[in-house]
CSV table of C-alpha atoms in Angstrom, one decimal:
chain,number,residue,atom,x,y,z
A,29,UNK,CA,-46.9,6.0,26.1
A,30,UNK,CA,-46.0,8.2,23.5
A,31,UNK,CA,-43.4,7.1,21.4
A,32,UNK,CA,-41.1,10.1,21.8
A,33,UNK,CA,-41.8,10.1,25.4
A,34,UNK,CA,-40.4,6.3,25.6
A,35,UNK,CA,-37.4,7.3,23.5
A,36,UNK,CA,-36.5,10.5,25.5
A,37,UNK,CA,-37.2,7.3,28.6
A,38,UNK,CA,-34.9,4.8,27.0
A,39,UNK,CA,-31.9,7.4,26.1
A,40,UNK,CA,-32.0,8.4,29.9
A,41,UNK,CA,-31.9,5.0,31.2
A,42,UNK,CA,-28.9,3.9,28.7
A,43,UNK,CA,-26.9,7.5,29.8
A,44,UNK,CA,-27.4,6.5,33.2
A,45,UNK,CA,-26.7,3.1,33.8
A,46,UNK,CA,-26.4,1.0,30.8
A,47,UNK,CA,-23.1,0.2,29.7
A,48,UNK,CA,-22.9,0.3,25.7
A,49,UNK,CA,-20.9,-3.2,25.3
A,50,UNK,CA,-24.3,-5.0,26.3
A,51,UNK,CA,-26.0,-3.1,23.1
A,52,UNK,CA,-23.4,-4.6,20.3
A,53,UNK,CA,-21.4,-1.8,20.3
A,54,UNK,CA,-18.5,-0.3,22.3
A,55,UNK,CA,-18.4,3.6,22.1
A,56,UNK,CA,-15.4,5.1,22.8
A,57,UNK,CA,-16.0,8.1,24.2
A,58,UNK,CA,-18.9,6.8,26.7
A,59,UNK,CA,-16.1,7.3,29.6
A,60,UNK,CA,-15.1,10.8,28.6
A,61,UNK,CA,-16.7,13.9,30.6
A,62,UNK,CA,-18.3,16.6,28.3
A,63,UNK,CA,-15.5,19.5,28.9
A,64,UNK,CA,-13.7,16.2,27.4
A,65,UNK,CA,-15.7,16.1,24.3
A,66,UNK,CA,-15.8,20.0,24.2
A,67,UNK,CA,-12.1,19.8,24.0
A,68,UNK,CA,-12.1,17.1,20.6
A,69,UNK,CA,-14.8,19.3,19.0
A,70,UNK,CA,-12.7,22.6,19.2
A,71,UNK,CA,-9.7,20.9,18.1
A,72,UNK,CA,-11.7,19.6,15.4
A,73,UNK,CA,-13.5,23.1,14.4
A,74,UNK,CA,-10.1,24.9,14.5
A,75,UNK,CA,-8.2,26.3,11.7
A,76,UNK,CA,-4.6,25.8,13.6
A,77,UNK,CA,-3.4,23.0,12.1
A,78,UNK,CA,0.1,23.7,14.1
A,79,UNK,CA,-1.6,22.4,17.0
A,80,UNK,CA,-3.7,19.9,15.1
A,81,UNK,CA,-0.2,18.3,13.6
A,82,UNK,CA,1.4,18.5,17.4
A,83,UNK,CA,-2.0,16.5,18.7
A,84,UNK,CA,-1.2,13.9,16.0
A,85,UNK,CA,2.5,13.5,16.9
A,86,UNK,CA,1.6,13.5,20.7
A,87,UNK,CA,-0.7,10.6,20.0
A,88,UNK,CA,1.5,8.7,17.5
A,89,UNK,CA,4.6,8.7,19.5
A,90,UNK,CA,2.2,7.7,23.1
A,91,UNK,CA,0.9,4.4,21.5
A,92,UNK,CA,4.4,3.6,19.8
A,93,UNK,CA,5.5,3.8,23.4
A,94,UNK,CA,3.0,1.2,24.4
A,95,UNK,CA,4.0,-1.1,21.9
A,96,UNK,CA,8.4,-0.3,21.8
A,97,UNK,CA,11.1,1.7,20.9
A,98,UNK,CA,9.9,2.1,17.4
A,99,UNK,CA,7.5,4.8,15.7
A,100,UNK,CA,3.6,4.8,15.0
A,101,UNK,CA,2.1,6.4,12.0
A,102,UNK,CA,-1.5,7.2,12.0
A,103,UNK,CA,-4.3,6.5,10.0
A,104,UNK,CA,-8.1,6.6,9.2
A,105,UNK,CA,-8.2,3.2,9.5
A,106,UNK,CA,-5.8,-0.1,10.0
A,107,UNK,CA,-6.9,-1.6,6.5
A,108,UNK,CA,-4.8,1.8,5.1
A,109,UNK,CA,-1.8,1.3,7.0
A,110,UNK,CA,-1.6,-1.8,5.8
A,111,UNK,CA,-2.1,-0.6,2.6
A,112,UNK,CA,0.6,2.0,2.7
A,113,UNK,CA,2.9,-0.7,4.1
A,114,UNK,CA,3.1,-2.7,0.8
A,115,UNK,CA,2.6,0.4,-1.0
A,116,UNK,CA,6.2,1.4,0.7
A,117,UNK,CA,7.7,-1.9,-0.2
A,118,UNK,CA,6.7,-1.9,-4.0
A,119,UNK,CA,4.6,-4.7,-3.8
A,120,UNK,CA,2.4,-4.5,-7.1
A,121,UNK,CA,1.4,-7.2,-10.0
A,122,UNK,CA,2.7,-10.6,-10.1
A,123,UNK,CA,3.6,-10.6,-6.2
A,124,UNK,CA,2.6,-12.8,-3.6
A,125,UNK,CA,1.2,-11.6,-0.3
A,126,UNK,CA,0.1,-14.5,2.4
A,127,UNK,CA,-2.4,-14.2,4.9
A,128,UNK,CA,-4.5,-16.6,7.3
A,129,UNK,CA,-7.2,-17.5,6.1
A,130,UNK,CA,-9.3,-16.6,9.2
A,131,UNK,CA,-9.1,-12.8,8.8
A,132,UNK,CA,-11.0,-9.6,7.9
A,133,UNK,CA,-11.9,-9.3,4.2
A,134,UNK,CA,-10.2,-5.4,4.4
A,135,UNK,CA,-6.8,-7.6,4.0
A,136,UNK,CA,-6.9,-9.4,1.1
A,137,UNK,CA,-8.9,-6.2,-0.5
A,138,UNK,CA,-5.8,-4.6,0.1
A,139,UNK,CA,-3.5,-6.5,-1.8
A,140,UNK,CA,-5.6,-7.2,-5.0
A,141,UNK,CA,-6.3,-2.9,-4.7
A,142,UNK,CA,-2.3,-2.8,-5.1
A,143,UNK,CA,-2.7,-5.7,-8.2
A,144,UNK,CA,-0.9,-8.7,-6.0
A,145,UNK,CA,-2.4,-12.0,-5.7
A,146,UNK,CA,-3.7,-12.6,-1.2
A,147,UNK,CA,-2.4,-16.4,-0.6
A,148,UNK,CA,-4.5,-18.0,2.6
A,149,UNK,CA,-2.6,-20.3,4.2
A,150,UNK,CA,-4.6,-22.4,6.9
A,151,UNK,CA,-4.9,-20.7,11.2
A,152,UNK,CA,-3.2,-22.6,13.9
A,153,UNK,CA,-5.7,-24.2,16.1
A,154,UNK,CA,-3.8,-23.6,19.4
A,155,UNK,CA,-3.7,-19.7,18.7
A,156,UNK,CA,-6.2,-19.4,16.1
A,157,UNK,CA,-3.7,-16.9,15.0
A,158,UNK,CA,-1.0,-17.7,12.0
A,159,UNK,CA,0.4,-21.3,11.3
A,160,UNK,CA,4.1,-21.1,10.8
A,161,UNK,CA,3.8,-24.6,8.7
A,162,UNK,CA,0.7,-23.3,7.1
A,163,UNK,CA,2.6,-20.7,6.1
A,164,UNK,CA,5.7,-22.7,4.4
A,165,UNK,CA,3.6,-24.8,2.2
A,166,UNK,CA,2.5,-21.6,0.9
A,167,UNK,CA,5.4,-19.8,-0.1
A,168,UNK,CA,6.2,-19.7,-3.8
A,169,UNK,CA,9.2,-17.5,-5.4
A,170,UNK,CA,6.7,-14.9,-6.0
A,171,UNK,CA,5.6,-14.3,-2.2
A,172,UNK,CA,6.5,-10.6,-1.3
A,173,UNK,CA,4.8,-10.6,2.3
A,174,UNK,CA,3.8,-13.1,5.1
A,175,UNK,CA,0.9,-11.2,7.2
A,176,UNK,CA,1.6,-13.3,10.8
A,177,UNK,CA,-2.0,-12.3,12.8
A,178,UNK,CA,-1.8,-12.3,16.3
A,179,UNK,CA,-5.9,-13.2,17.5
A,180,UNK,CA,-7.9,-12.8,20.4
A,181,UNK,CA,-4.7,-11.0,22.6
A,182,UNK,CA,-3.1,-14.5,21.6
A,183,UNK,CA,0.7,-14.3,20.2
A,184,UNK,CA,1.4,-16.5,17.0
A,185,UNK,CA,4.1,-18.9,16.9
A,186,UNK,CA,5.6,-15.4,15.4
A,187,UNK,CA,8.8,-16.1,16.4
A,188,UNK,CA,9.1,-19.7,14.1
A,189,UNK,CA,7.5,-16.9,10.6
A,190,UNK,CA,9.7,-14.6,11.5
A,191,UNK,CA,12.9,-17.2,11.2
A,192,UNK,CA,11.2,-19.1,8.3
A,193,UNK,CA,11.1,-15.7,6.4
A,194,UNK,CA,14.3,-14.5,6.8
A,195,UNK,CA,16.2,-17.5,5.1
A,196,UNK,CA,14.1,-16.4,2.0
A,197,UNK,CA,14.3,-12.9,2.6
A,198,UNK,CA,10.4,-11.9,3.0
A,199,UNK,CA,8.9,-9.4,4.8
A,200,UNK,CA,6.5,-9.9,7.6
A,201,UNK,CA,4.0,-7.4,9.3
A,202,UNK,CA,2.3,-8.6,12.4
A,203,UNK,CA,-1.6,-8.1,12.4
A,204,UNK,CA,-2.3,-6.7,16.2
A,205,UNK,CA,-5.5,-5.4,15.2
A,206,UNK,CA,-6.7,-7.5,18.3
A,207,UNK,CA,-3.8,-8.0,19.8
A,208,UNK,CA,-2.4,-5.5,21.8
A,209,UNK,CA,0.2,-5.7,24.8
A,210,UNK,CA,0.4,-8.9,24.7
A,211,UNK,CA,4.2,-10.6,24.6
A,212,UNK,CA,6.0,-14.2,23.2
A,213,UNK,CA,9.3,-14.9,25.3
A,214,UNK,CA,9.2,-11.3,26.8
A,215,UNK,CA,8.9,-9.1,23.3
A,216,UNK,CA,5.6,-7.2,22.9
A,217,UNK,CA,3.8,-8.4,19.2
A,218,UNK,CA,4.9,-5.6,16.7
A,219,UNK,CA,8.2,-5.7,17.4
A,220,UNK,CA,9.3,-9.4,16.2
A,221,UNK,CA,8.3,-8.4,12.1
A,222,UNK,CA,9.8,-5.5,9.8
A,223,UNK,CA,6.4,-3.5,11.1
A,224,UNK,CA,2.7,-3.8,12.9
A,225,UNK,CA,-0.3,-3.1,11.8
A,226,UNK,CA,-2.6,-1.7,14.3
A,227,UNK,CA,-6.3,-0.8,14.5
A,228,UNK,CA,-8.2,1.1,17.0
A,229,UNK,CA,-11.6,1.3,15.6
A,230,UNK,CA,-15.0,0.6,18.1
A,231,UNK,CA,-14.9,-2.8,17.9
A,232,UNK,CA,-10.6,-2.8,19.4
A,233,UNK,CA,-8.8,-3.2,22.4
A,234,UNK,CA,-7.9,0.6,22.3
A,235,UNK,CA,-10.9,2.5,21.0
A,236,UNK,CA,-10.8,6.1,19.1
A,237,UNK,CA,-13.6,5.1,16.5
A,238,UNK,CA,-12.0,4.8,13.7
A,239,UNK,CA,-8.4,4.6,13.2
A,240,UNK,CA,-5.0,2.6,12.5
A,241,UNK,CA,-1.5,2.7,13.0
A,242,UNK,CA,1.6,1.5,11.4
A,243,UNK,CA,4.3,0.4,13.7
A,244,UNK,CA,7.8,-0.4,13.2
A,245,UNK,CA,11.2,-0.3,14.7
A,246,UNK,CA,12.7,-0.2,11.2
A,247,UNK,CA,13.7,4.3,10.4
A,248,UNK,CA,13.5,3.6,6.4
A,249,UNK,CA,10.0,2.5,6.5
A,250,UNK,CA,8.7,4.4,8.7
A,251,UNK,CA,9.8,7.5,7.1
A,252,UNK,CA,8.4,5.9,3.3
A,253,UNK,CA,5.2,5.2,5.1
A,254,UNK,CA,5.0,8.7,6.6
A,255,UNK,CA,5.5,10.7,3.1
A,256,UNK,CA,2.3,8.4,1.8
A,257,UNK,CA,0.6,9.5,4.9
A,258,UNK,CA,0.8,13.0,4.4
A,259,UNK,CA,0.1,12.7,0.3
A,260,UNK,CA,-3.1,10.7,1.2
A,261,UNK,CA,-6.7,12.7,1.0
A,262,UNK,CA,-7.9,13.6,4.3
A,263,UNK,CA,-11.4,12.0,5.8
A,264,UNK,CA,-14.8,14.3,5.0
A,265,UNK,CA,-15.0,16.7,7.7
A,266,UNK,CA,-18.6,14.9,8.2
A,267,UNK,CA,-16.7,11.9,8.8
A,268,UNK,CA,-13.9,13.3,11.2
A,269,UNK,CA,-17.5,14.5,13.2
């Protein structure tokens, strides 16, 4: 056969009754109809950015519903809303930012792109999420940030961080980049730190892509954190495609 005859084949057979999960990859849009898809691209091709800023706000204030009564601000990804999280609390040189060891490599990137020093405190092996002892043998007078990551839909011991960091007067930001909906003693994750980080990229429990969010309860940061938004470069129209 042909090879382009067995492509056109193969791309038929996948359309029709392959799922894309079984192919290493989850798409996102492999549920949507095609007046669906029309719909994104003529959003996207438009010049009305009234009604592109009201799709954004629409979207941002839906998933902050699903996580609480606080507010979502969106980004490309959930690697830059963490990002513009410490930017918004002044974290720079000579600070201390602590996160589990078992995480993406996008995290501690993020705090030595800021100049702070990332701090890997050891997982918990019942959640494999953060250790809340880990985590106080690794606070130092020049820790900034505690990063508790919530893994696998699992909750850390958040609630034991949370305590431990407010006698010293850290922040903490929940990592629910796969972790979302899930509750400890009846509160949703994202709502027990001063914010959430979110992602929603291909490989997350709620799928546009690429994406992140920044979540949090607290009106001071979320407005700091949506002036950086709107300052930062927008993605490559290639890229929004």
């Amino acid at each position: 056969m042909p090879l382009l005859n067995f492509i056109s084949k193969l791309a038929k057979l996948l359309r029709a009754s392959v799922l894309p999960y079984q192919f290493g990859f989850v798409q996102c849009h492999s549920y949507l109809s095609d007046e669906q898809l029309d719909q994104i691209r003529i959003l996207l091709e438009s010049n009305d950015d009234i009604e592109k800023q009201r799709t954004l706000l629409e979207f941002e204030e839906r998933f902050a519903g699903l996580v609480g009564a606080g507010s979502a601000c969106s980004f490309a990804s959930g690697r830059m809303a963490f990002y513009a999280f410490m930017k918004a609390l002044g974290i720079g040189k000579g600070d201390e930012v602590i996160l589990t060891a078992f995480t993406c490599s996008v995290m501690p990137n993020a705090v030595m792109k800021l100049g702070a020093r990332p701090i890997y405190a050891d997982m918990d092996r019942n959640t494999f999420g953060s250790s809340s002892s880990a985590i106080q043998n690794a606070i130092t007078s020049r820790t900034r940030l505690i990063v508790a990551q919530h893994s696998f839909g699992i909750p850390c011991d958040i609630d034991l961080i949370v305590n431990l960091a407010k006698e010293r007067g850290i922040f903490v930001v929940e990592d629910c980049a796969i972790t979302l909906d899930s509750s400890l003693k009846g509160i949703k994750v994202g709502n027990w730190g001063d914010a959430a980080i979110f992602s929603t990229d291909h490989s997350k429990p709620l799928n546009t892509v690429i994406g992140g969010m920044l979540y949090t309860q607290n009106p001071e940061i979320h407005e700091r954190v949506k002036r950086l938004a709107k300052i930062s470069p927008q993605l490559s129209y290639e890229h929004q495609q």
